[in-house]
PDB file of C-alpha atoms and ligand atoms in Angstrom:
ATOM      1  CA  MET A   1     138.395 140.864  66.358  1.00  0.00           C
ATOM      2  CA  LEU A   2     136.700 143.439  63.873  1.00  0.00           C
ATOM      3  CA  TYR A   3     138.538 144.946  61.266  1.00  0.00           C
ATOM      4  CA  GLY A   4     138.593 147.928  59.039  1.00  0.00           C
ATOM      5  CA  VAL A   5     139.610 147.020  55.704  1.00  0.00           C
ATOM      6  CA  PHE A   6     139.880 150.130  52.985  1.00  0.00           C
ATOM      7  CA  SER A   7     141.374 150.344  49.964  1.00  0.00           C
ATOM      8  CA  ASP A   8     142.357 153.042  46.637  1.00  0.00           C
ATOM      9  CA  VAL A   9     142.142 156.389  48.921  1.00  0.00           C
ATOM     10  CA  HIS A  10     143.918 158.023  46.316  1.00  0.00           C
ATOM     11  CA  SER A  11     144.046 161.662  48.280  1.00  0.00           C
ATOM     12  CA  ASN A  12     140.555 161.907  49.092  1.00  0.00           C
ATOM     13  CA  TYR A  13     140.853 163.246  52.891  1.00  0.00           C
ATOM     14  CA  GLU A  14     137.499 164.154  53.077  1.00  0.00           C
ATOM     15  CA  ALA A  15     136.257 160.491  52.444  1.00  0.00           C
ATOM     16  CA  LEU A  16     138.814 158.687  53.568  1.00  0.00           C
ATOM     17  CA  ALA A  17     137.801 161.292  57.264  1.00  0.00           C
ATOM     18  CA  ALA A  18     134.364 159.754  57.195  1.00  0.00           C
ATOM     19  CA  VAL A  19     135.308 156.136  56.546  1.00  0.00           C
ATOM     20  CA  LEU A  20     137.999 155.966  59.327  1.00  0.00           C
ATOM     21  CA  ASP A  21     135.708 157.533  61.079  1.00  0.00           C
ATOM     22  CA  TYR A  22     132.854 155.321  60.303  1.00  0.00           C
ATOM     23  CA  LEU A  23     134.346 152.313  61.668  1.00  0.00           C
ATOM     24  CA  GLU A  24     136.362 153.425  64.218  1.00  0.00           C
ATOM     25  CA  ASP A  25     132.733 153.842  65.517  1.00  0.00           C
ATOM     26  CA  LEU A  26     131.757 149.910  64.992  1.00  0.00           C
ATOM     27  CA  GLY A  27     134.721 149.193  66.995  1.00  0.00           C
ATOM     28  CA  VAL A  28     137.381 148.541  64.576  1.00  0.00           C
ATOM     29  CA  GLY A  29     140.450 147.127  66.243  1.00  0.00           C
ATOM     30  CA  GLY A  30     142.512 146.504  63.314  1.00  0.00           C
ATOM     31  CA  TRP A  31     143.161 147.758  60.473  1.00  0.00           C
ATOM     32  CA  ILE A  32     143.949 146.997  56.559  1.00  0.00           C
ATOM     33  CA  CYS A  33     144.962 148.868  53.249  1.00  0.00           C
ATOM     34  CA  CYS A  34     145.371 147.705  50.145  1.00  0.00           C
ATOM     35  CA  GLY A  35     147.477 149.959  49.095  1.00  0.00           C
ATOM     36  CA  ASP A  36     147.042 152.778  46.508  1.00  0.00           C
ATOM     37  CA  LEU A  37     147.193 155.636  49.441  1.00  0.00           C
ATOM     38  CA  VAL A  38     147.779 158.585  46.922  1.00  0.00           C
ATOM     39  CA  GLY A  39     147.288 159.250  43.232  1.00  0.00           C
ATOM     40  CA  TYR A  40     144.280 161.805  41.698  1.00  0.00           C
ATOM     41  CA  GLY A  41     143.081 163.294  44.663  1.00  0.00           C
ATOM     42  CA  PRO A  42     144.747 166.869  45.619  1.00  0.00           C
ATOM     43  CA  ASP A  43     145.278 165.444  49.744  1.00  0.00           C
ATOM     44  CA  PRO A  44     148.661 162.895  49.588  1.00  0.00           C
ATOM     45  CA  ASP A  45     149.692 164.481  52.748  1.00  0.00           C
ATOM     46  CA  ALA A  46     146.725 164.768  54.424  1.00  0.00           C
ATOM     47  CA  CYS A  47     145.547 161.369  54.091  1.00  0.00           C
ATOM     48  CA  LEU A  48     148.732 159.827  54.519  1.00  0.00           C
ATOM     49  CA  ASP A  49     149.115 162.001  58.078  1.00  0.00           C
ATOM     50  CA  ARG A  50     146.169 160.125  59.062  1.00  0.00           C
ATOM     51  CA  ILE A  51     146.331 156.697  57.720  1.00  0.00           C
ATOM     52  CA  ARG A  52     150.332 156.882  60.018  1.00  0.00           C
ATOM     53  CA  GLY A  53     148.806 157.375  63.071  1.00  0.00           C
ATOM     54  CA  LEU A  54     146.196 154.249  63.114  1.00  0.00           C
ATOM     55  CA  LYS A  55     146.317 151.484  65.374  1.00  0.00           C
ATOM     56  CA  ASN A  56     147.588 147.807  64.613  1.00  0.00           C
ATOM     57  CA  LEU A  57     147.770 148.559  60.409  1.00  0.00           C
ATOM     58  CA  SER A  58     148.148 145.966  57.626  1.00  0.00           C
ATOM     59  CA  ILE A  59     148.663 148.072  54.861  1.00  0.00           C
ATOM     60  CA  ILE A  60     150.540 147.896  51.352  1.00  0.00           C
ATOM     61  CA  CYS A  61     151.308 150.022  48.662  1.00  0.00           C
ATOM     62  CA  GLY A  62     149.840 150.220  45.153  1.00  0.00           C
ATOM     63  CA  ASN A  63     150.899 150.834  41.285  1.00  0.00           C
ATOM     64  CA  HIS A  64     150.344 154.998  41.608  1.00  0.00           C
ATOM     65  CA  ASP A  65     152.529 155.131  44.850  1.00  0.00           C
ATOM     66  CA  LEU A  66     155.310 153.317  43.464  1.00  0.00           C
ATOM     67  CA  ALA A  67     154.293 155.261  40.143  1.00  0.00           C
ATOM     68  CA  VAL A  68     154.787 158.541  42.579  1.00  0.00           C
ATOM     69  CA  LEU A  69     158.406 156.927  43.909  1.00  0.00           C
ATOM     70  CA  ASP A  70     158.836 155.952  40.260  1.00  0.00           C
ATOM     71  CA  ARG A  71     159.239 153.118  41.073  1.00  0.00           C
ATOM     72  CA  ILE A  72     156.929 151.557  38.112  1.00  0.00           C
ATOM     73  CA  GLU A  73     156.683 152.475  34.404  1.00  0.00           C
ATOM     74  CA  LEU A  74     154.417 155.562  33.556  1.00  0.00           C
ATOM     75  CA  GLU A  75     153.625 154.649  30.088  1.00  0.00           C
ATOM     76  CA  TRP A  76     150.435 152.643  31.089  1.00  0.00           C
ATOM     77  CA  PHE A  77     148.663 155.270  33.346  1.00  0.00           C
ATOM     78  CA  ASN A  78     145.850 157.406  31.658  1.00  0.00           C
ATOM     79  CA  GLN A  79     147.039 160.901  30.783  1.00  0.00           C
ATOM     80  CA  TYR A  80     144.458 161.813  34.129  1.00  0.00           C
ATOM     81  CA  ALA A  81     146.648 159.441  36.153  1.00  0.00           C
ATOM     82  CA  ARG A  82     149.989 160.159  35.189  1.00  0.00           C
ATOM     83  CA  ALA A  83     149.365 164.526  35.902  1.00  0.00           C
ATOM     84  CA  ALA A  84     148.088 162.914  39.059  1.00  0.00           C
ATOM     85  CA  VAL A  85     151.249 161.640  39.829  1.00  0.00           C
ATOM     86  CA  VAL A  86     153.499 163.979  38.713  1.00  0.00           C
ATOM     87  CA  TRP A  87     151.394 166.785  40.792  1.00  0.00           C
ATOM     88  CA  THR A  88     151.873 164.039  43.520  1.00  0.00           C
ATOM     89  CA  ARG A  89     155.457 164.089  43.605  1.00  0.00           C
ATOM     90  CA  THR A  90     155.830 167.748  43.843  1.00  0.00           C
ATOM     91  CA  ASN A  91     152.786 167.491  46.936  1.00  0.00           C
ATOM     92  CA  LEU A  92     154.773 165.460  49.318  1.00  0.00           C
ATOM     93  CA  SER A  93     156.611 165.594  52.346  1.00  0.00           C
ATOM     94  CA  GLU A  94     159.744 163.541  52.553  1.00  0.00           C
ATOM     95  CA  THR A  95     158.242 162.131  55.753  1.00  0.00           C
ATOM     96  CA  ASN A  96     155.342 160.711  53.643  1.00  0.00           C
ATOM     97  CA  ARG A  97     157.946 159.846  50.835  1.00  0.00           C
ATOM     98  CA  ALA A  98     160.180 158.363  53.366  1.00  0.00           C
ATOM     99  CA  TYR A  99     156.818 156.005  54.672  1.00  0.00           C
ATOM    100  CA  LEU A 100     155.709 155.341  51.406  1.00  0.00           C
ATOM    101  CA  GLU A 101     159.042 153.655  50.767  1.00  0.00           C
ATOM    102  CA  GLY A 102     158.850 151.671  53.361  1.00  0.00           C
ATOM    103  CA  LEU A 103     155.442 149.796  52.268  1.00  0.00           C
ATOM    104  CA  THR A 104     155.413 146.390  49.790  1.00  0.00           C
ATOM    105  CA  ALA A 105     152.714 145.540  46.919  1.00  0.00           C
ATOM    106  CA  ARG A 106     151.613 142.262  48.991  1.00  0.00           C
ATOM    107  CA  LEU A 107     152.352 140.957  52.358  1.00  0.00           C
ATOM    108  CA  GLU A 108     151.206 137.734  54.156  1.00  0.00           C
ATOM    109  CA  THR A 109     150.271 138.331  58.357  1.00  0.00           C
ATOM    110  CA  PRO A 110     149.676 134.840  60.566  1.00  0.00           C
ATOM    111  CA  HIS A 111     146.516 135.980  60.078  1.00  0.00           C
ATOM    112  CA  PHE A 112     145.308 137.097  56.406  1.00  0.00           C
ATOM    113  CA  THR A 113     147.469 138.103  52.910  1.00  0.00           C
ATOM    114  CA  LEU A 114     146.824 141.575  50.837  1.00  0.00           C
ATOM    115  CA  ALA A 115     148.032 142.460  47.481  1.00  0.00           C
ATOM    116  CA  HIS A 116     147.265 145.234  45.147  1.00  0.00           C
ATOM    117  CA  GLY A 117     145.947 143.913  42.333  1.00  0.00           C
ATOM    118  CA  THR A 118     147.195 139.979  43.162  1.00  0.00           C
ATOM    119  CA  PRO A 119     149.846 137.589  44.188  1.00  0.00           C
ATOM    120  CA  ARG A 120     150.367 136.414  41.002  1.00  0.00           C
ATOM    121  CA  ASN A 121     151.793 140.485  40.028  1.00  0.00           C
ATOM    122  CA  PRO A 122     150.421 142.256  43.343  1.00  0.00           C
ATOM    123  CA  PRO A 123     151.001 145.779  41.887  1.00  0.00           C
ATOM    124  CA  GLU A 124     149.524 145.469  38.196  1.00  0.00           C
ATOM    125  CA  GLU A 125     146.921 142.314  37.855  1.00  0.00           C
ATOM    126  CA  TYR A 126     142.950 143.272  38.177  1.00  0.00           C
ATOM    127  CA  LEU A 127     142.146 140.606  40.370  1.00  0.00           C
ATOM    128  CA  MET A 128     138.315 140.484  37.775  1.00  0.00           C
ATOM    129  CA  SER A 129     137.947 136.303  36.718  1.00  0.00           C
ATOM    130  CA  PRO A 130     137.230 133.696  38.197  1.00  0.00           C
ATOM    131  CA  LEU A 131     140.632 132.094  35.945  1.00  0.00           C
ATOM    132  CA  GLN A 132     142.180 134.445  37.587  1.00  0.00           C
ATOM    133  CA  PHE A 133     141.002 133.786  41.174  1.00  0.00           C
ATOM    134  CA  ARG A 134     142.412 129.759  40.445  1.00  0.00           C
ATOM    135  CA  ASP A 135     145.771 130.923  38.895  1.00  0.00           C
ATOM    136  CA  ASN A 136     146.044 132.751  42.595  1.00  0.00           C
ATOM    137  CA  VAL A 137     144.417 130.616  44.785  1.00  0.00           C
ATOM    138  CA  PRO A 138     148.150 128.526  45.152  1.00  0.00           C
ATOM    139  CA  LEU A 139     150.348 131.516  45.433  1.00  0.00           C
ATOM    140  CA  VAL A 140     148.109 132.049  48.890  1.00  0.00           C
ATOM    141  CA  ASN A 141     149.508 130.207  52.189  1.00  0.00           C
ATOM    142  CA  LYS A 142     146.957 132.474  54.809  1.00  0.00           C
ATOM    143  CA  TRP A 143     143.115 133.384  53.858  1.00  0.00           C
ATOM    144  CA  PRO A 144     140.982 136.047  53.366  1.00  0.00           C
ATOM    145  CA  LEU A 145     143.405 137.513  50.989  1.00  0.00           C
ATOM    146  CA  PHE A 146     142.041 140.777  50.772  1.00  0.00           C
ATOM    147  CA  VAL A 147     142.894 143.256  47.437  1.00  0.00           C
ATOM    148  CA  GLY A 148     142.254 146.695  45.695  1.00  0.00           C
ATOM    149  CA  HIS A 149     143.273 147.846  42.588  1.00  0.00           C
ATOM    150  CA  SER A 150     139.706 147.704  40.761  1.00  0.00           C
ATOM    151  CA  HIS A 151     138.155 149.908  42.803  1.00  0.00           C
ATOM    152  CA  MET A 152     135.139 147.267  42.609  1.00  0.00           C
ATOM    153  CA  PRO A 153     133.794 145.471  46.375  1.00  0.00           C
ATOM    154  CA  LEU A 154     134.072 142.066  44.869  1.00  0.00           C
ATOM    155  CA  LEU A 155     133.655 138.539  46.451  1.00  0.00           C
ATOM    156  CA  PHE A 156     136.131 135.627  44.957  1.00  0.00           C
ATOM    157  CA  ARG A 157     135.605 131.831  46.754  1.00  0.00           C
ATOM    158  CA  TYR A 158     134.904 128.418  45.671  1.00  0.00           C
ATOM    159  CA  ALA A 159     130.584 128.024  45.529  1.00  0.00           C
ATOM    160  CA  GLU A 160     128.976 126.159  48.728  1.00  0.00           C
ATOM    161  CA  GLY A 161     129.323 122.364  47.810  1.00  0.00           C
ATOM    162  CA  GLU A 162     131.069 122.788  44.152  1.00  0.00           C
ATOM    163  CA  PRO A 163     134.683 123.108  44.928  1.00  0.00           C
ATOM    164  CA  ASP A 164     134.683 123.671  41.007  1.00  0.00           C
ATOM    165  CA  LYS A 165     132.522 126.851  40.551  1.00  0.00           C
ATOM    166  CA  VAL A 166     134.209 129.966  41.649  1.00  0.00           C
ATOM    167  CA  ASP A 167     131.230 131.978  43.402  1.00  0.00           C
ATOM    168  CA  PHE A 168     132.280 135.746  41.622  1.00  0.00           C
ATOM    169  CA  ARG A 169     130.204 138.845  42.409  1.00  0.00           C
ATOM    170  CA  PHE A 170     129.992 142.717  43.410  1.00  0.00           C
ATOM    171  CA  MET A 171     129.230 142.565  47.152  1.00  0.00           C
ATOM    172  CA  GLU A 172     126.494 144.909  48.403  1.00  0.00           C
ATOM    173  CA  ASP A 173     125.573 146.756  51.858  1.00  0.00           C
ATOM    174  CA  LYS A 174     124.948 142.295  53.361  1.00  0.00           C
ATOM    175  CA  GLU A 175     126.819 140.022  55.524  1.00  0.00           C
ATOM    176  CA  GLU A 176     128.832 137.441  53.777  1.00  0.00           C
ATOM    177  CA  PRO A 177     130.081 134.293  55.689  1.00  0.00           C
ATOM    178  CA  LEU A 178     133.182 133.515  54.508  1.00  0.00           C
ATOM    179  CA  PRO A 179     134.957 130.105  53.804  1.00  0.00           C
ATOM    180  CA  ARG A 180     136.086 128.383  57.299  1.00  0.00           C
ATOM    181  CA  ALA A 181     136.393 124.715  58.172  1.00  0.00           C
ATOM    182  CA  ALA A 182     134.865 122.810  61.240  1.00  0.00           C
ATOM    183  CA  ASP A 183     139.015 123.286  62.884  1.00  0.00           C
ATOM    184  CA  GLY A 184     138.619 127.199  62.255  1.00  0.00           C
ATOM    185  CA  VAL A 185     141.036 127.925  58.897  1.00  0.00           C
ATOM    186  CA  MET A 186     139.721 129.686  56.160  1.00  0.00           C
ATOM    187  CA  GLY A 187     139.669 128.594  53.107  1.00  0.00           C
ATOM    188  CA  PRO A 188     140.041 130.252  49.443  1.00  0.00           C
ATOM    189  CA  VAL A 189     138.512 133.741  49.636  1.00  0.00           C
ATOM    190  CA  ALA A 190     139.654 136.785  47.841  1.00  0.00           C
ATOM    191  CA  LEU A 191     138.378 140.553  49.252  1.00  0.00           C
ATOM    192  CA  ASN A 192     138.236 143.842  47.620  1.00  0.00           C
ATOM    193  CA  PRO A 193     136.386 146.399  50.103  1.00  0.00           C
ATOM    194  CA  GLY A 194     136.038 149.009  46.830  1.00  0.00           C
ATOM    195  CA  SER A 195     137.097 151.880  46.917  1.00  0.00           C
ATOM    196  CA  VAL A 196     137.172 154.727  50.011  1.00  0.00           C
ATOM    197  CA  GLY A 197     138.693 157.849  47.188  1.00  0.00           C
ATOM    198  CA  GLN A 198     137.600 156.966  43.778  1.00  0.00           C
ATOM    199  CA  PRO A 199     134.634 154.657  43.715  1.00  0.00           C
ATOM    200  CA  ARG A 200     133.725 152.924  40.081  1.00  0.00           C
ATOM    201  CA  ASP A 201     130.466 150.927  40.095  1.00  0.00           C
ATOM    202  CA  GLN A 202     128.087 153.822  39.788  1.00  0.00           C
ATOM    203  CA  ASP A 203     127.756 154.618  43.397  1.00  0.00           C
ATOM    204  CA  ASN A 204     130.035 157.646  44.565  1.00  0.00           C
ATOM    205  CA  ARG A 205     129.988 156.182  48.015  1.00  0.00           C
ATOM    206  CA  ALA A 206     133.232 156.206  49.639  1.00  0.00           C
ATOM    207  CA  SER A 207     133.781 152.102  50.049  1.00  0.00           C
ATOM    208  CA  CYS A 208     135.389 149.671  52.984  1.00  0.00           C
ATOM    209  CA  GLY A 209     135.022 146.890  54.864  1.00  0.00           C
ATOM    210  CA  VAL A 210     134.654 145.401  57.980  1.00  0.00           C
ATOM    211  CA  TYR A 211     136.270 141.672  58.286  1.00  0.00           C
ATOM    212  CA  ASP A 212     135.493 139.589  61.762  1.00  0.00           C
ATOM    213  CA  SER A 213     137.811 137.153  62.312  1.00  0.00           C
ATOM    214  CA  ASP A 214     135.895 135.775  64.993  1.00  0.00           C
ATOM    215  CA  LYS A 215     132.448 135.145  62.943  1.00  0.00           C
ATOM    216  CA  GLY A 216     134.231 134.441  59.541  1.00  0.00           C
ATOM    217  CA  THR A 217     132.258 137.021  57.523  1.00  0.00           C
ATOM    218  CA  PHE A 218     133.131 140.068  55.850  1.00  0.00           C
ATOM    219  CA  ARG A 219     130.538 143.160  55.228  1.00  0.00           C
ATOM    220  CA  ILE A 220     130.603 146.240  52.942  1.00  0.00           C
ATOM    221  CA  PHE A 221     130.077 149.883  53.979  1.00  0.00           C
ATOM    222  CA  ARG A 222     128.598 152.603  51.565  1.00  0.00           C
ATOM    223  CA  VAL A 223     129.368 155.426  53.316  1.00  0.00           C
ATOM    224  CA  PRO A 224     128.497 158.940  52.356  1.00  0.00           C
ATOM    225  CA  TYR A 225     131.440 161.961  51.873  1.00  0.00           C
ATOM    226  CA  ASP A 226     130.557 165.614  50.497  1.00  0.00           C
ATOM    227  CA  VAL A 227     132.016 165.328  47.542  1.00  0.00           C
ATOM    228  CA  GLY A 228     131.190 169.098  46.299  1.00  0.00           C
ATOM    229  CA  VAL A 229     134.198 169.908  48.873  1.00  0.00           C
ATOM    230  CA  VAL A 230     136.713 167.102  47.536  1.00  0.00           C
ATOM    231  CA  GLN A 231     136.053 168.670  43.855  1.00  0.00           C
ATOM    232  CA  GLU A 232     136.709 171.795  44.663  1.00  0.00           C
ATOM    233  CA  LYS A 233     140.259 170.980  46.151  1.00  0.00           C
ATOM    234  CA  ILE A 234     141.137 169.035  42.675  1.00  0.00           C
ATOM    235  CA  ARG A 235     140.726 172.362  40.866  1.00  0.00           C
ATOM    236  CA  ALA A 236     142.497 174.484  43.690  1.00  0.00           C
ATOM    237  CA  ALA A 237     145.337 172.287  42.754  1.00  0.00           C
ATOM    238  CA  GLY A 238     145.211 171.988  39.243  1.00  0.00           C
ATOM    239  CA  LEU A 239     144.439 168.470  38.563  1.00  0.00           C
ATOM    240  CA  PRO A 240     142.526 167.594  35.575  1.00  0.00           C
ATOM    241  CA  GLU A 241     138.893 168.450  35.737  1.00  0.00           C
ATOM    242  CA  TYR A 242     138.033 165.453  34.651  1.00  0.00           C
ATOM    243  CA  LEU A 243     139.214 164.154  38.066  1.00  0.00           C
ATOM    244  CA  ALA A 244     136.596 166.180  40.047  1.00  0.00           C
ATOM    245  CA  LEU A 245     133.645 164.874  37.624  1.00  0.00           C
ATOM    246  CA  ARG A 246     134.300 161.574  38.097  1.00  0.00           C
ATOM    247  CA  LEU A 247     133.479 161.492  41.815  1.00  0.00           C
ATOM    248  CA  ALA A 248     130.022 162.883  41.472  1.00  0.00           C
ATOM    249  CA  TYR A 249     129.309 159.769  39.632  1.00  0.00           C
ATOM    250  CA  GLY A 250     131.098 156.572  40.497  1.00  0.00           C
ATOM    251  CA  GLN A 251     133.497 156.639  38.387  1.00  0.00           C
TER     252      GLN A 251
HETATM  253 FE1  FE2 B 301     143.948 152.179  42.325  1.00  0.00          FE
END
């Protein structure tokens, strides 16, 4: 089956719609969402309404979702993120608030595992180094592990033929074979599809991925959308100007 994999939507509806339309056209039959549905952007309800309608969806929440629900301390958030969390609290329907309340920051399915940050500390730890990957491997039962949080399309796995070495790198738009054994069991691999609504790798196109569970591959796709429309909505909502500017630069 093809799974559409996406994360860190951050209330950016134009980016979300572009990504979902693109992935639907590719024929995905299931969806994987790694959290941070809201925060930063101007369209929390539109994003959640669309996400709630996806069929065969495995989904978790992220630290921004938990902050909107007042379940995580705001002191670690920068001033722009904090302002957006406070704004979102008063611009979210009861239905969508209840939906967020039903999500966890880590989820294991019979086919894969989701954690917003890491399995060890799902809402807050950024998976950014080989050492963190090694530390988290014993905490996962079902591979692949899909993560978000860093807003970067990243891959972590043990290097082919060199189990002492971690292959850790940015993914570009090309098919990545995953470490699947001859018996079909997937080995340790962590995949971050990058961010839909606020990419931070200096590419302002929305980022997403496709996991092909039959072939055992993963591929990143970058999807352009109308950044200017979202910037105007951010300004009209009274959210910080910095949140509009950074979208143009992919930062
Ligand atoms: Fe995020």
